[in-house]
CSV table of C-alpha atoms and ligand atoms in Angstrom, one decimal:
chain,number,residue,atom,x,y,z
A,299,UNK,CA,88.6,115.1,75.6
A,300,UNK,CA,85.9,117.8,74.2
A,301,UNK,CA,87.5,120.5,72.2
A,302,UNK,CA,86.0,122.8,74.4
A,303,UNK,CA,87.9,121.2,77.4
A,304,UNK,CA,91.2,121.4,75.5
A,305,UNK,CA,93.2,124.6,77.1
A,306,UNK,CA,96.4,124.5,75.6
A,307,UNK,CA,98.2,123.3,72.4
A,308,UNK,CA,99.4,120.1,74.1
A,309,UNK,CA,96.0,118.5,75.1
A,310,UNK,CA,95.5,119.3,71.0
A,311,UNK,CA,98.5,117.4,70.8
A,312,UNK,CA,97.3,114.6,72.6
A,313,UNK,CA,94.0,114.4,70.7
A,314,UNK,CA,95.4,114.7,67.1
A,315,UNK,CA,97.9,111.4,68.2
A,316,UNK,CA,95.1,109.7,69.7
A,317,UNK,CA,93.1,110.3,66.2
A,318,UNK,CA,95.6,109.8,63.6
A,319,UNK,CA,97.7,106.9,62.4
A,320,UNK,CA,100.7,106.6,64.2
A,321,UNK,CA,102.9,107.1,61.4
A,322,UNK,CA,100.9,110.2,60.1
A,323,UNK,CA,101.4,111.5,63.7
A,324,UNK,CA,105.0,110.7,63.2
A,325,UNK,CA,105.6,112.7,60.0
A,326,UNK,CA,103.9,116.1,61.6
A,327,UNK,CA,105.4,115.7,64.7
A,328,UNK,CA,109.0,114.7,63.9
A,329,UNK,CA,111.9,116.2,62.8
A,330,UNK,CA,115.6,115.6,61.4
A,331,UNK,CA,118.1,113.2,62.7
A,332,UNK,CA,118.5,113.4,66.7
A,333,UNK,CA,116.0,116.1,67.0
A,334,UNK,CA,118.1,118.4,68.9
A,335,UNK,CA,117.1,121.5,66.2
A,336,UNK,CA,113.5,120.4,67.2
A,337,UNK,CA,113.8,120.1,70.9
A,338,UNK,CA,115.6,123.5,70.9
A,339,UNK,CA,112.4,125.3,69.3
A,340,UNK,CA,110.6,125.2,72.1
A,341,UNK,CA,112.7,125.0,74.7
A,342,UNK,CA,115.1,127.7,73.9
A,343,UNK,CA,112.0,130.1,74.4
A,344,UNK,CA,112.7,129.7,78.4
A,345,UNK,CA,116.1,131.7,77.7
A,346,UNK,CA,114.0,134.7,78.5
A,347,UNK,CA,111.1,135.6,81.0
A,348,UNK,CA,108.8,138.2,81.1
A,349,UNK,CA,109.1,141.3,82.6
A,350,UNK,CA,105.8,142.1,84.3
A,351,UNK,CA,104.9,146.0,85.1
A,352,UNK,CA,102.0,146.7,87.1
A,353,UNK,CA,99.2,149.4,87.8
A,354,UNK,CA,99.1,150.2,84.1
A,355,UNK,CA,95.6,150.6,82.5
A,356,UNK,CA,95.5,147.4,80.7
A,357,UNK,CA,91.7,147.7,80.0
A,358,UNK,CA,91.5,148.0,76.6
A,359,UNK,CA,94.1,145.4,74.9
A,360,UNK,CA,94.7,145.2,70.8
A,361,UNK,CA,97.1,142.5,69.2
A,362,UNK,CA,96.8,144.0,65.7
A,363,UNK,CA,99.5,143.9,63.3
A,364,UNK,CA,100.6,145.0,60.1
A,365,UNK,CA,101.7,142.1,58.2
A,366,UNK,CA,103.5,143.0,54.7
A,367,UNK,CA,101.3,146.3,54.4
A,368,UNK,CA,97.5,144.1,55.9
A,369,UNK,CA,96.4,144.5,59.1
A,370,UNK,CA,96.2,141.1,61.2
A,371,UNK,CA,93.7,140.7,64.2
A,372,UNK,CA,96.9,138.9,65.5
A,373,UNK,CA,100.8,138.7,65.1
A,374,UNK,CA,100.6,135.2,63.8
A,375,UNK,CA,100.6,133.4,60.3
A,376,UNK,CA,99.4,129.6,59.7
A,377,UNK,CA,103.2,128.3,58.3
A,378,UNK,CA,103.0,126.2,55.2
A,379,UNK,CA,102.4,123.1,55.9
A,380,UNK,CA,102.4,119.9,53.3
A,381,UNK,CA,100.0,117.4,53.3
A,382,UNK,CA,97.9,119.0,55.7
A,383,UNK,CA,94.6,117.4,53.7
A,384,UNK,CA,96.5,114.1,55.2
A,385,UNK,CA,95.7,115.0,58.7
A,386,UNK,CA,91.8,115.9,57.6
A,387,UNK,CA,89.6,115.6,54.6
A,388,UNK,CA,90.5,118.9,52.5
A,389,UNK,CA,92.5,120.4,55.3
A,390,UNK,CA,94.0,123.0,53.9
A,391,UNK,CA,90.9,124.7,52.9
A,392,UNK,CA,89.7,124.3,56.7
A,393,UNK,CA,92.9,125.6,57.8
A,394,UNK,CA,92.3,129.3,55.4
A,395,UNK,CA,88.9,129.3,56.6
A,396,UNK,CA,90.0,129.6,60.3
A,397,UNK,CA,92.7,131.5,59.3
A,398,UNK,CA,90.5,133.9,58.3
A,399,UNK,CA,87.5,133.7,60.8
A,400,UNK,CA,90.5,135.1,62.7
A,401,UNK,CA,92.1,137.7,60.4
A,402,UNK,CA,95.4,136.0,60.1
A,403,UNK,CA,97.3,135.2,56.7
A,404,UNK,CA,96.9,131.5,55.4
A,405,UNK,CA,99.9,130.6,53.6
A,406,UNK,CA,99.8,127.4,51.1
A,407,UNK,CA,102.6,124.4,50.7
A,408,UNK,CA,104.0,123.9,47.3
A,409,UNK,CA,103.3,120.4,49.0
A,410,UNK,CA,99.3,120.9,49.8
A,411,UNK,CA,96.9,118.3,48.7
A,412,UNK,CA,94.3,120.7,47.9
A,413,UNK,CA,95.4,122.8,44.8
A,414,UNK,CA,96.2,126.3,44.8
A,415,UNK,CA,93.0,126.8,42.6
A,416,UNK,CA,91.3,124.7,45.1
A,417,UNK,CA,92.3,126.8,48.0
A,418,UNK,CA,91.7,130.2,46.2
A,419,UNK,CA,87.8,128.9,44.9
A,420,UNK,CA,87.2,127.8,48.2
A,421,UNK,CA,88.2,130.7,50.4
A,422,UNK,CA,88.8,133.8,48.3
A,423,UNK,CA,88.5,136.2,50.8
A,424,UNK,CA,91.5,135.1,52.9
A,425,UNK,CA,94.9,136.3,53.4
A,426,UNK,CA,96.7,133.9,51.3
A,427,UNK,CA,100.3,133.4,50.9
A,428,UNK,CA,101.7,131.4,48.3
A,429,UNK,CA,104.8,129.0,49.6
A,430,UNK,CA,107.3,128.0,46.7
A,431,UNK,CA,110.1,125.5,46.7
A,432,UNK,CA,112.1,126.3,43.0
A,433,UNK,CA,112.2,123.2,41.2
A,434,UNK,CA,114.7,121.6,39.1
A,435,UNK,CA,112.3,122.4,36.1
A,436,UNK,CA,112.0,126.2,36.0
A,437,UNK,CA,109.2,126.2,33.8
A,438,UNK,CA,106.9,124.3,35.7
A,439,UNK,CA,108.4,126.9,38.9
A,440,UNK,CA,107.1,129.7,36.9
A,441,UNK,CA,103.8,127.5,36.4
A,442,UNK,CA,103.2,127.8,39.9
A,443,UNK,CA,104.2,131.2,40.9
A,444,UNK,CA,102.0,132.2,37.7
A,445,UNK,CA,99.0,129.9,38.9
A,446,UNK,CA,99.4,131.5,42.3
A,447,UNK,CA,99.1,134.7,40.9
A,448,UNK,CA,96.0,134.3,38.8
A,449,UNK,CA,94.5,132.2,41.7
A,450,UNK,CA,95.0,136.3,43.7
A,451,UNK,CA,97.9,134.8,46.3
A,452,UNK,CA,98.8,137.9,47.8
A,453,UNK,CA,102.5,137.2,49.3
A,454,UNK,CA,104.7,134.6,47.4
A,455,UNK,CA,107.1,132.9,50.2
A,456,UNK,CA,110.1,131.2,48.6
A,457,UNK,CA,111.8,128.2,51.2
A,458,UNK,CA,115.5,128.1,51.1
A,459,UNK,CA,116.3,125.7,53.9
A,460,UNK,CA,115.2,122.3,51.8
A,461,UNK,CA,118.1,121.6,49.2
A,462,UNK,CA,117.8,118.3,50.3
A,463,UNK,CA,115.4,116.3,52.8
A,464,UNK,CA,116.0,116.6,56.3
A,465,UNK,CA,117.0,112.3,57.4
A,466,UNK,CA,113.4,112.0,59.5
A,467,UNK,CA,114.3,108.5,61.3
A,468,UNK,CA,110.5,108.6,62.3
A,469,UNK,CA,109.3,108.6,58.6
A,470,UNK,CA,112.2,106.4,57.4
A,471,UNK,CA,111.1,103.6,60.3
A,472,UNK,CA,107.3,103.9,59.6
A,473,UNK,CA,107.8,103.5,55.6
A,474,UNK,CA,105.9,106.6,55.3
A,475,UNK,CA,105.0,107.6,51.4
A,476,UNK,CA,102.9,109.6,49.4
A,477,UNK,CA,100.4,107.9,48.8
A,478,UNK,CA,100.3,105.5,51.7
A,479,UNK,CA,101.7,102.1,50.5
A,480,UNK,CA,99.9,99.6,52.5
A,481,UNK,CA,102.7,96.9,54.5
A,482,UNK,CA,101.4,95.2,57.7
A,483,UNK,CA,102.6,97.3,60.4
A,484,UNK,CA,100.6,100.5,58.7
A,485,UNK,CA,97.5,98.0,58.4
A,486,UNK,CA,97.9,97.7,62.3
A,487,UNK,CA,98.1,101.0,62.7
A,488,UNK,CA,95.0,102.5,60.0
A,489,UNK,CA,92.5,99.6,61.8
A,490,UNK,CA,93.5,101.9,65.0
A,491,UNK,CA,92.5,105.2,63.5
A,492,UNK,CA,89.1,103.9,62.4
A,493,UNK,CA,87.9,108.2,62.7
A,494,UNK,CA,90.7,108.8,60.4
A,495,UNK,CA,90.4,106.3,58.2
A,496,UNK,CA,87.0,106.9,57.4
A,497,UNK,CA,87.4,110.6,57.4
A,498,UNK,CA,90.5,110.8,55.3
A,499,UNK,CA,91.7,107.7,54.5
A,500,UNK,CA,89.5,106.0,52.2
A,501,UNK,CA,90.3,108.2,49.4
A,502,UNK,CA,93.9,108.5,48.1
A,503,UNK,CA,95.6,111.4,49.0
A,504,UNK,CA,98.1,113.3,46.5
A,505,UNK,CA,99.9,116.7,46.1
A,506,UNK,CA,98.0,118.5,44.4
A,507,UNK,CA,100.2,121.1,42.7
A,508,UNK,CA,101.3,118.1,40.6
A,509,UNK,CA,98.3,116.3,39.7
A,510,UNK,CA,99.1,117.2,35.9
A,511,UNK,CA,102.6,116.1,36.2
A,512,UNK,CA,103.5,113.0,38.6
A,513,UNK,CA,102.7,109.4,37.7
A,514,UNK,CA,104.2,106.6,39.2
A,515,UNK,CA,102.9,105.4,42.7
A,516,UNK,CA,104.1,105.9,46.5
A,517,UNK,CA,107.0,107.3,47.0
A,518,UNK,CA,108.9,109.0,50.5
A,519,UNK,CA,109.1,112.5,50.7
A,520,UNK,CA,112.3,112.3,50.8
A,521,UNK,CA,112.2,110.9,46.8
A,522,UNK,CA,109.9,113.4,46.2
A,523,UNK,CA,111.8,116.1,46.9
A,524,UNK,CA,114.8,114.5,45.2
A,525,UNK,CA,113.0,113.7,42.2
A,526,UNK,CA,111.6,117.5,41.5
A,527,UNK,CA,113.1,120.2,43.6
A,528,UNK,CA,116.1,121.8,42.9
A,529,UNK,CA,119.8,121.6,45.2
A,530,UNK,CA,121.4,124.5,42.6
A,531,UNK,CA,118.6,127.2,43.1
A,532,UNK,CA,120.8,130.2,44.6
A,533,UNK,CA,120.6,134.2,45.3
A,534,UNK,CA,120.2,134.6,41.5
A,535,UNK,CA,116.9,132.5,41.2
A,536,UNK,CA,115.7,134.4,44.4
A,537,UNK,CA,116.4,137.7,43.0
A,538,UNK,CA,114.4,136.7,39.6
A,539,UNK,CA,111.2,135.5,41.6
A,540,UNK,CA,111.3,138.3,43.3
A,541,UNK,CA,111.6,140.6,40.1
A,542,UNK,CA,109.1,138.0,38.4
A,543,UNK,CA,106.5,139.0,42.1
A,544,UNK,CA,104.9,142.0,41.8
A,545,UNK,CA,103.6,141.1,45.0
A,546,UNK,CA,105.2,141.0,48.7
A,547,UNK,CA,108.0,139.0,48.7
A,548,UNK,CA,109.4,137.0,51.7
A,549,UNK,CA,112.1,134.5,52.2
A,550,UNK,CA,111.5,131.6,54.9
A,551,UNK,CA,114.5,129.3,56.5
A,552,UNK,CA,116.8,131.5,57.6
A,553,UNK,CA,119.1,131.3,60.6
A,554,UNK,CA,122.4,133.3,59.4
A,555,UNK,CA,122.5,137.0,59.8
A,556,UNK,CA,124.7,137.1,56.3
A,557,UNK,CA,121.9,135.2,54.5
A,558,UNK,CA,119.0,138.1,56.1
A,559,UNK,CA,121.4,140.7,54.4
A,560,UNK,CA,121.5,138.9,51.2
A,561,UNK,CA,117.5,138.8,51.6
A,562,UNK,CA,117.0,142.2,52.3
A,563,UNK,CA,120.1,143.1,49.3
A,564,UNK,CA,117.8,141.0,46.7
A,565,UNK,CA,114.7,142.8,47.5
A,566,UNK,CA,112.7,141.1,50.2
A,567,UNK,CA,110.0,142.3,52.0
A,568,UNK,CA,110.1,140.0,54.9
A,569,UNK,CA,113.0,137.2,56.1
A,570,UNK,CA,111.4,134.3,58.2
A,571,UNK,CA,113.7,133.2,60.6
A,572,UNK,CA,113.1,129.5,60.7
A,573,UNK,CA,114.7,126.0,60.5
A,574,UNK,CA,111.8,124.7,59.0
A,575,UNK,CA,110.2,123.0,62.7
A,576,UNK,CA,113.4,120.9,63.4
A,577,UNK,CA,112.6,118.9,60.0
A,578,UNK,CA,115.3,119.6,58.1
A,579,UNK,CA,118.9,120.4,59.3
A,580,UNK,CA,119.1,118.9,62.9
A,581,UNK,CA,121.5,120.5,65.4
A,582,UNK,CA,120.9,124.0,63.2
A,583,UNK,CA,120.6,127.2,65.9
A,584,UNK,CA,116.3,127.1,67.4
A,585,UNK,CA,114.7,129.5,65.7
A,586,UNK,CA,114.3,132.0,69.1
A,587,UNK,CA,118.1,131.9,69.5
A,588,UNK,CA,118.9,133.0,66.2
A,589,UNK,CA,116.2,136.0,66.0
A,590,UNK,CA,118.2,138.8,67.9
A,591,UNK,CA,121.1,138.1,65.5
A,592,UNK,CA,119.2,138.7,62.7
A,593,UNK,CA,117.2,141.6,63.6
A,594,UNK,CA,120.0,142.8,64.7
A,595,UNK,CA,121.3,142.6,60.9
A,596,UNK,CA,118.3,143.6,59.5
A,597,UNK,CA,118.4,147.3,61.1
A,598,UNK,CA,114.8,147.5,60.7
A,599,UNK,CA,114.8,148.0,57.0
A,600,UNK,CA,112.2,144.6,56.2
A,601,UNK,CA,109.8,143.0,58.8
A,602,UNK,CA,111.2,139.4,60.6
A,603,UNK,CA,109.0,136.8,61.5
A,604,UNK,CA,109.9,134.4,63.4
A,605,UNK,CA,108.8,130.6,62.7
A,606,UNK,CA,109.4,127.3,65.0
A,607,UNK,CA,108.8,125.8,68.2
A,608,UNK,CA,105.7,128.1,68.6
A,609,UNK,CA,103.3,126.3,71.2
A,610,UNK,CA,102.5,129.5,74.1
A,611,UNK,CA,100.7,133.2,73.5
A,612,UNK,CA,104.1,134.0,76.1
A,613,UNK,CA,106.1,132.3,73.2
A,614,UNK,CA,104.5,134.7,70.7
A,615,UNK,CA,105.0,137.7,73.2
A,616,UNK,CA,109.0,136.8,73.9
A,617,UNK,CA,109.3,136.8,69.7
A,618,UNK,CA,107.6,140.2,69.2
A,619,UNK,CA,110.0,141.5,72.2
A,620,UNK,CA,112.9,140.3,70.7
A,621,UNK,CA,112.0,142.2,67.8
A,622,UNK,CA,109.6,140.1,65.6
A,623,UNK,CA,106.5,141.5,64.1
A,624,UNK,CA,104.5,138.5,64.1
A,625,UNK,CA,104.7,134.1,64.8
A,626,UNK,CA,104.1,131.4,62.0
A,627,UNK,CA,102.9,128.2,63.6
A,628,UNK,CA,102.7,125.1,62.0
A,629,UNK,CA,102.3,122.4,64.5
A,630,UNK,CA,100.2,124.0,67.0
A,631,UNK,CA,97.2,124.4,64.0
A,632,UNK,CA,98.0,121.1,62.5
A,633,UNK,CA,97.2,119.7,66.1
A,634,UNK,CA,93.9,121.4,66.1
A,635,UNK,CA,93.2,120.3,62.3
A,636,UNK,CA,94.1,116.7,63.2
A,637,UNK,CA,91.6,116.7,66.1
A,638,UNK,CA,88.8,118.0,64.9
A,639,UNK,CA,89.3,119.6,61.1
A,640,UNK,CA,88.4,123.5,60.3
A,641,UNK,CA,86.9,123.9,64.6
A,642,UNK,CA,90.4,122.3,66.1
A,643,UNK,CA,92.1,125.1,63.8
A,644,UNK,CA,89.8,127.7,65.3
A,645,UNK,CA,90.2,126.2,68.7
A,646,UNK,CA,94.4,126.5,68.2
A,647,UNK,CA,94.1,130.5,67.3
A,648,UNK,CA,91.7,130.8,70.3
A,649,UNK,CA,94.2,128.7,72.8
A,650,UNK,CA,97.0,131.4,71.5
A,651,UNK,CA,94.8,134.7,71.5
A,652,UNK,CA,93.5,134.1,74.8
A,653,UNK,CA,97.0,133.3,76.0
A,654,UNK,CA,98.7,136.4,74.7
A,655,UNK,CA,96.0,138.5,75.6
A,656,UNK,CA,96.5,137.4,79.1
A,657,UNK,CA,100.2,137.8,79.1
A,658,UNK,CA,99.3,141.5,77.5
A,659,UNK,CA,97.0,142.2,80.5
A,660,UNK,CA,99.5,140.6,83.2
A,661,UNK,CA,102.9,141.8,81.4
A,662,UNK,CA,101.1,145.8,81.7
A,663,UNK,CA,101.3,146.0,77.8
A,664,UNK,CA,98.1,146.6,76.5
A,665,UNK,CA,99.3,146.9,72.8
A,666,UNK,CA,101.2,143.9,71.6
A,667,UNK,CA,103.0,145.9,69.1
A,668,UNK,CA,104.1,148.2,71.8
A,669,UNK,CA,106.2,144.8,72.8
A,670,UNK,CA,110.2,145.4,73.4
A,671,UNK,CA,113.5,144.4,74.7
A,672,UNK,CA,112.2,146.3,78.3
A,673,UNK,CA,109.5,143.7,78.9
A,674,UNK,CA,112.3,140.7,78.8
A,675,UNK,CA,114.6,139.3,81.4
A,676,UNK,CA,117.0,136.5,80.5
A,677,UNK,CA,117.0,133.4,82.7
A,678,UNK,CA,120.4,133.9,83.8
A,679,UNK,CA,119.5,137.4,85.3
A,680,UNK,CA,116.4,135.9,86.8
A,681,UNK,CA,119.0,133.3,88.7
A,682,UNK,CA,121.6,135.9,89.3
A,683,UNK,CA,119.3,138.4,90.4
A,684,UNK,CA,118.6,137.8,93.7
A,685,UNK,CA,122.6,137.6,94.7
A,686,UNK,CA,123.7,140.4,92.8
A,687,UNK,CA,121.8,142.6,95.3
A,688,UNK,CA,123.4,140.9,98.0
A,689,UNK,CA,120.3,138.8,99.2
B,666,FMN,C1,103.9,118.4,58.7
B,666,FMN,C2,104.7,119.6,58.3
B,666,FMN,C3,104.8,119.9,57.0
B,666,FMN,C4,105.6,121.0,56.6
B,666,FMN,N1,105.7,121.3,55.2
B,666,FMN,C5,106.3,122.5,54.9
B,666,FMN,C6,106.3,122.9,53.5
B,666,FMN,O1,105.7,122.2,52.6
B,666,FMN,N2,106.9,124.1,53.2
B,666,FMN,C7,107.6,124.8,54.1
B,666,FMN,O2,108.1,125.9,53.8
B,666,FMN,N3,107.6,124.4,55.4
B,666,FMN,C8,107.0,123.3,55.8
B,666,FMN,N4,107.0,122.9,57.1
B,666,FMN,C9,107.6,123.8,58.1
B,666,FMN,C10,106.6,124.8,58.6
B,666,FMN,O3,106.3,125.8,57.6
B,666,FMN,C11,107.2,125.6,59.8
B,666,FMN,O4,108.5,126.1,59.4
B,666,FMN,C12,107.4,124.8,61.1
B,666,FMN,O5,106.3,123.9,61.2
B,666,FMN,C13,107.5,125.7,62.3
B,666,FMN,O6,107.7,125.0,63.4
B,666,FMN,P1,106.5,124.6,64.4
B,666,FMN,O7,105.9,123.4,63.9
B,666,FMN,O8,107.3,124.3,65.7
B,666,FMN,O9,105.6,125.8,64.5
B,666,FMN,C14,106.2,121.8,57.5
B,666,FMN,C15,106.1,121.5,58.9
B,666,FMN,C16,105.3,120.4,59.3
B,666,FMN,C17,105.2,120.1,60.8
């Protein structure tokens, strides 16, 4: 299929598994253990419909939104994402250029394969956010959050939810590792993925953030994680990054209203209610279920985003209703940048501005922002509906 011909996240989908290895594939689209966490994302957005009202002027339509004190040409963030220079040749710096040929933040993995200096050189003019996991060495965590700062990230993100690797049975059965070690059933699969291999492929790929630091060779994720990041880091080392910011701050992987509080308590600017795409603790709340608990927490006093199972502009308009005042995606661009680099990221961001802007027009809200609780109707009204008027 022709990216032109693609019309919705899915046909992305089904061009970036027909172009990558199968076990690259794998490790973007998996998640933890059963994958009910996963599953729930996205299907969990069908708890609620849209309310449509009609004969509203609806001619002139805006999804702006202020983002941490910037105005966004839409409510939506690119998540951060590691290894996305796995999925296409320098990927990340494709994925901040069409973030901002569509004036949305680009926020950068701890994890990326291009560095943050990389990124920064690259596309200085960009939104970008920097994403940090606290390490088990704090001086080389205040190497990054100082590099990101010098590099002119605008927003450090700190991840909570990855103490630990998420089990990922896909990754685990496909002997997936950074770099890729070669054993014959990933042979197989590369000689299939001749477009990949040439594009990406042929040149080893490594995280970047920790050229200066990591020897050894190929090792899981999972080891990766273990070997650097830090299972002690609590609301302490949070507060000190955020004193250490002088920046906005914003917290990302959080599904308990108690831990939003402790956010907001410490200083945040933002929470992101996430459980990381499914990827880490599976059988954890979906993301859209656990938003109107947390806003509900929040009172209004930071801004929530809410981050997972993404894949619909009616999936970002159901979020800001709840409450949200804007989406990150993570999956739905690293489709796009898997099929066709820095234009399949563009392509993405079209597939979900078109869509919400439709859903504005049709829903009789010409203003995204002006989104709320009135334009929502649970599915178990929609079913009871009809009997509790005595039809
Ligand atoms: C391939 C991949 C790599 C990811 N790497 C990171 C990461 O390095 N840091 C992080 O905070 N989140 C990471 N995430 C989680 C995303 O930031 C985001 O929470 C998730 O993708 C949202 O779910 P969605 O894919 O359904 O949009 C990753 C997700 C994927 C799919």
């Amino acid at each position: 299929m022709t990216l032109a011909r693609a019309a919705s996240i899915e046909d992305l989908r089904l061009s970036a598994r027909r172009r990558l290895p199968r076990a690259v594939f794998e490790f973007v689209e998996g998640g933890a253990g059963g994958e009910a966490t996963l599953r729930a994302n996205c299907a969990d957005f069908a708890a609620w419909r849209l309310w449509p009202r009609v004969a509203i002027d609806v001619s002139h339509r805006s999804q702006a939104a202020e983002i941490l004190g910037r105005t966004a040409r839409m409510p939506l963030i690119l998540a951060p994402t590691g290894l996305a220079g796995l999925l296409w040749h320098r990927g990340e710096i494709a994925a901040a250029q069409a973030a901002l040929a569509a004036g949305v933040p680009f926020c950068l993995s701890t994890n990326s394969v291009a560095s943050i200096e990389e990124v920064a050189a690259a596309v200085p003019e960009a939104d970008l956010w920097f994403q940090l996991y606290i390490l088990k060495d704090r001086g080389l965590t205040r190497a990054l959050v100082e590099r990101a700062r010098e590099a002119g990230y605008r927003v450090l993100c700190v991840t909570l939810d990855l103490a630990v690797q998420g089990r990922r049975d896909r990754d685990i059965r496909n002997g997936f590792t950074v770099p890729l070690r070669a054993h014959p059933a990933l042979l197989l699969d590369l000689a299939l993925s001749p477009a990949w291999l040439w594009q990406v492929g042929r040149r080893p790929v490594r995280f970047g953030n920790f050229a200066a630091h990591r020897t050894g060779g190929a090792m899981s994720v999972a080891q990766h994680v273990a070997t650097l990041f830090d299972p002690r880091a609590d609301w302490d080392d949070i507060a000190a990054l955020r004193q250490a910011w002088p920046g906005p701050f914003v917290v990302k992987g959080l599904v308990h209203p108690e831990d939003a509080r402790r956010a907001v308590a410490i200083g945040a600017d933002a929470v992101i209610v996430s459980n990381h795409g499914g990827r880490q603790l599976d059988e954890a709340p979906s993301a859209i279920s656990a938003l109107p608990g947390i806003i509900a927490a929040i009172e209004g006093r930071v801004e929530v985003i809410l981050d997972g199972g993404v894949r619909r502009g009616t999936d970002i308009a159901k979020a800001l209703a709840l409450g949200a005042s804007a989406c990150m995606v993570g999956r739905a661009f690293l489709y796009g940048l898997a099929a066709a680099g820095g234009p399949g990221v563009t392509h993405a961001l079209t597939i979900l501005r078109d869509e919400l802007d439709t859903a504005l027009a049709l829903a009789g809200v010409p203003q995204a922002q002006s989104l709320g609780r009135a334009h929502l109707v649970s599915t178990d009204r929609v079913r009871t509906e009809p009997s509790s008027t005595g039809r």
